[in-house]
mmCIF file of C-alpha atoms in Angstrom:
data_model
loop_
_atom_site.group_PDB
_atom_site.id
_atom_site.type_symbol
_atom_site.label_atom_id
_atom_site.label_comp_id
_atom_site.label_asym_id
_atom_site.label_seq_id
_atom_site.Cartn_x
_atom_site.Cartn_y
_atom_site.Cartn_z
ATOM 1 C CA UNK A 1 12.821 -12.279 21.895
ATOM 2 C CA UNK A 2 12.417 -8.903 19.610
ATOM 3 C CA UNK A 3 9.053 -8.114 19.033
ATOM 4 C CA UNK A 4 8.661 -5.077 16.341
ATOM 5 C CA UNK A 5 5.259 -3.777 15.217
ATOM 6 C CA UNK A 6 4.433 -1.244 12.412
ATOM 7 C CA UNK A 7 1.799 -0.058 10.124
ATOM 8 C CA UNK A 8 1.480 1.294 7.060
ATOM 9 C CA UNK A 9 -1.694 3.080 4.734
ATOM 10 C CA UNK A 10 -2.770 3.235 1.204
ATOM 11 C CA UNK A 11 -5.862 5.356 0.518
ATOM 12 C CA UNK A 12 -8.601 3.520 2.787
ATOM 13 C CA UNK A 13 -6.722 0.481 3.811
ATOM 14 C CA UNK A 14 -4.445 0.090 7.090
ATOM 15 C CA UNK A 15 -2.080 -2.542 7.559
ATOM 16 C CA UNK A 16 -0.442 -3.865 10.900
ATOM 17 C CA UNK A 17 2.455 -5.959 10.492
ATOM 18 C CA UNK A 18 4.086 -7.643 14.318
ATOM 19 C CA UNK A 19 7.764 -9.113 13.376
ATOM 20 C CA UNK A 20 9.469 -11.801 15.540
ATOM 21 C CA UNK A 21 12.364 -13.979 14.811
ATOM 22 C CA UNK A 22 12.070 -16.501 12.951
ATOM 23 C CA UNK A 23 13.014 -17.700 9.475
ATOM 24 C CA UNK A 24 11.707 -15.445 6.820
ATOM 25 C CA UNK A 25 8.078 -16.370 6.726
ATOM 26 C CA UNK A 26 5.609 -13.713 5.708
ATOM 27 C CA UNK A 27 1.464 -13.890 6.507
ATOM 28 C CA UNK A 28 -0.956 -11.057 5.276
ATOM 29 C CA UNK A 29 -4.458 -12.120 6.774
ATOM 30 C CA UNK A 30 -3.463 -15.622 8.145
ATOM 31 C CA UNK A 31 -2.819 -16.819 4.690
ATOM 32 C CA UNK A 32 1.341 -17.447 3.159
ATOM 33 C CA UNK A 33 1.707 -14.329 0.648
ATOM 34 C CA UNK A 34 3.018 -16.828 -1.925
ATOM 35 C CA UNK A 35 -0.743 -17.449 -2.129
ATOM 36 C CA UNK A 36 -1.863 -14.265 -3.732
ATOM 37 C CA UNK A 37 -2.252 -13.448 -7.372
ATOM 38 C CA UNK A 38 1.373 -12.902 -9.473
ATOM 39 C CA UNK A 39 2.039 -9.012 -9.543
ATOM 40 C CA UNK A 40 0.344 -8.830 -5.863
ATOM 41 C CA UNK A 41 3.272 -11.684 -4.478
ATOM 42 C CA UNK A 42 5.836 -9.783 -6.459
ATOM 43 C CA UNK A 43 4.499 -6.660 -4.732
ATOM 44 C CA UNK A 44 5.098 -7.414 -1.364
ATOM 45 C CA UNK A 45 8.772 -9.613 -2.595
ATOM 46 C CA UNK A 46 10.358 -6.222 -3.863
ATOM 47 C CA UNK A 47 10.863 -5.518 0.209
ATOM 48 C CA UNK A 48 12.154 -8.787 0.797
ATOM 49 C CA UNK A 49 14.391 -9.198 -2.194
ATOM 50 C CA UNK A 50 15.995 -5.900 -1.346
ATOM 51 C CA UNK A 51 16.308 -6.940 2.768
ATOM 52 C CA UNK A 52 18.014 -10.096 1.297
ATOM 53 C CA UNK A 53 20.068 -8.501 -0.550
ATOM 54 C CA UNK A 54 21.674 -5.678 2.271
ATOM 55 C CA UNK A 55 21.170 -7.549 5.132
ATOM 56 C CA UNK A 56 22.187 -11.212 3.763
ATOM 57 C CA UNK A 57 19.746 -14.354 5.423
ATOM 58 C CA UNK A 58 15.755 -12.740 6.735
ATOM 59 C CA UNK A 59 15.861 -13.385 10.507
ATOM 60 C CA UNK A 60 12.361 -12.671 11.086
ATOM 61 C CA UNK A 61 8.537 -13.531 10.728
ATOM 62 C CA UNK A 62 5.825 -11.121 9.624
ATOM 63 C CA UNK A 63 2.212 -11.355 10.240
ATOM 64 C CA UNK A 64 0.285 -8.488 8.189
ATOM 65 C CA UNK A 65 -3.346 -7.866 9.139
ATOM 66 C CA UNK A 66 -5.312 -5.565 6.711
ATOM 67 C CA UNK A 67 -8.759 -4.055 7.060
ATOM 68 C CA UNK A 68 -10.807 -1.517 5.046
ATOM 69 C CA UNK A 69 -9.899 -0.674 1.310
ATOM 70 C CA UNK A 70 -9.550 -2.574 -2.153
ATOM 71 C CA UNK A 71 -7.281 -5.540 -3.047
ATOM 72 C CA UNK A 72 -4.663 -3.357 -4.556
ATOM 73 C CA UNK A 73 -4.560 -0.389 -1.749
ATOM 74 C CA UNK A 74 -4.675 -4.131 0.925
ATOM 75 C CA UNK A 75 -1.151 -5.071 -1.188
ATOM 76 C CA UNK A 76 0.116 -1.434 -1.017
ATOM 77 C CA UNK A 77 -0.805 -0.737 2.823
ATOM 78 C CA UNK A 78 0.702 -4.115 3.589
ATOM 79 C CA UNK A 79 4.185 -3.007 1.477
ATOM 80 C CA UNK A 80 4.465 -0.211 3.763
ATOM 81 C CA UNK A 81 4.107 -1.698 6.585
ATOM 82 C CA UNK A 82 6.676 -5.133 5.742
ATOM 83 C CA UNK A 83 9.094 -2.631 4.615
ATOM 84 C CA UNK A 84 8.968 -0.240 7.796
ATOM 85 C CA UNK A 85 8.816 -3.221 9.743
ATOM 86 C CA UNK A 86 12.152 -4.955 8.555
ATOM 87 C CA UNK A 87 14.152 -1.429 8.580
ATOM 88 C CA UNK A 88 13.027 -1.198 12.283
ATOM 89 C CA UNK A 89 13.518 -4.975 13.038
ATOM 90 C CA UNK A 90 17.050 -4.644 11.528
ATOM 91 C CA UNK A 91 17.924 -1.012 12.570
ATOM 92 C CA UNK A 92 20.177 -0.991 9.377
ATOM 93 C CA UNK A 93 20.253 2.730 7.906
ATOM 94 C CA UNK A 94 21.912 1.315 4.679
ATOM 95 C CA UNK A 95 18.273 -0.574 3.849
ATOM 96 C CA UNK A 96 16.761 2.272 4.644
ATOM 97 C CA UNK A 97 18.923 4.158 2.066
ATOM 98 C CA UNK A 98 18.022 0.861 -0.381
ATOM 99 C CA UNK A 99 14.279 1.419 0.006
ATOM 100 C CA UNK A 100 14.038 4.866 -0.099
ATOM 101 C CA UNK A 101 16.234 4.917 -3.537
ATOM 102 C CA UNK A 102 14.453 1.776 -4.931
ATOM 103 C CA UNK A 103 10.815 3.472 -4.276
ATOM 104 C CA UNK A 104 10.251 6.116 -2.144
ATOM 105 C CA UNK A 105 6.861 4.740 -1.323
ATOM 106 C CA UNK A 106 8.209 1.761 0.410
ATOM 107 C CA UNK A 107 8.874 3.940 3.294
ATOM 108 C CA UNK A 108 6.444 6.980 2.768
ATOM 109 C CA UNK A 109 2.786 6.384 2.854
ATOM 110 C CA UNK A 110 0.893 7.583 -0.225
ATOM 111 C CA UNK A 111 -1.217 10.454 1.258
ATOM 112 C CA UNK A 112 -3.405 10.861 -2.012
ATOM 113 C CA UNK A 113 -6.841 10.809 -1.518
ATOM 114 C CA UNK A 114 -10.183 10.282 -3.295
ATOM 115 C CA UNK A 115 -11.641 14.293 -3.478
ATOM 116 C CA UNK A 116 -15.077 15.135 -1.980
ATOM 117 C CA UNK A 117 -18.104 14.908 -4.073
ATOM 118 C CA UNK A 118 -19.318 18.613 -4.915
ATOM 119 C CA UNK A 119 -22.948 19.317 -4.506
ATOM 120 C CA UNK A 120 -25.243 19.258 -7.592
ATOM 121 C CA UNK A 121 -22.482 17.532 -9.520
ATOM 122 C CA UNK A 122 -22.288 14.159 -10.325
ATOM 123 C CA UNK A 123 -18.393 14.008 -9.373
ATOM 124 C CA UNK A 124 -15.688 15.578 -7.760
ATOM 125 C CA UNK A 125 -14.671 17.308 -11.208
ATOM 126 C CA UNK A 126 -17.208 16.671 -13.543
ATOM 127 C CA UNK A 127 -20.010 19.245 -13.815
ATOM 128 C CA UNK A 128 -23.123 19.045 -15.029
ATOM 129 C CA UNK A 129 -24.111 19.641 -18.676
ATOM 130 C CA UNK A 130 -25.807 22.847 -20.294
ATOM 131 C CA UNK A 131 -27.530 23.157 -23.170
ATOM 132 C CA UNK A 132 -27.169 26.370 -24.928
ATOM 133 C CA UNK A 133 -29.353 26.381 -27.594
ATOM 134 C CA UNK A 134 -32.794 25.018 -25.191
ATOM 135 C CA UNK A 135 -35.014 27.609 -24.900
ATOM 136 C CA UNK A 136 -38.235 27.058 -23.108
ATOM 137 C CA UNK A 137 -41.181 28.251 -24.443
ATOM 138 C CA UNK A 138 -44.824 28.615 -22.633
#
């Protein structure tokens, strides 16, 4: 029995997919991802459509636990991580070649990250507002 395990980030959220053979099923946090909202399922089916598609009938199971992170960087962590998964579960270099010209990101982890809040500013960019024409008079 194969067991593959891989991982995959998006901003604060990790995912941590374990495959094992089986018939195509896919779990993020104990719960069928047919379950989440519409453009979150179709998210995580782009990987699976495109699997399907190279490698003919999914001969595997995928249970994807995510921690830390928003909904949306959960969904794109957990991407990473069903898509590394099923290139290393298959060892097929053709849907690696798929992915990587379908989305880049399926593959590649988004390294972007939220920039460091700058002393006496209110955010990372913004600065704080002068007024020129304030004079103070005693």
């Amino acid at each position: 029995m194969i067991k593959v395990i891989s991982s995959g980030k998006r901003k604060r959220a990790v995912a941590r997919a374990v495959f094992e053979e089986g018939t195509g099923n896919v779990w993020i946090n104990k719960k069928d991802y047919k379950l989440l909202h519409l453009f979150d399922k179709l998210k995580i089916e782009e990987p699976l459509r495109i699997a399907e598609k190279v490698l003919g009938k999914l001969n595997f199971n995928a249970a994807i636990n995510v921690k830390g992170g928003g909904e949306k960087g959960q969904i794109e962590a957990a991407r990473v991580a069903l898509s590394k998964g099923i290139v290393e579960f298959a060892k097929s270099d053709e849907l690696e070649k798929a992915y990587l010209e379908y989305d880049r990101n399926l593959l590649v982890a988004d390294v972007r990250r939220k920039e460091a809040r700058k002393p006496g500013d209110s955010k990372a960019r913004s600065r704080r507002q002068k007024s020129y024409r304030w004079f103070w008079i005693n």
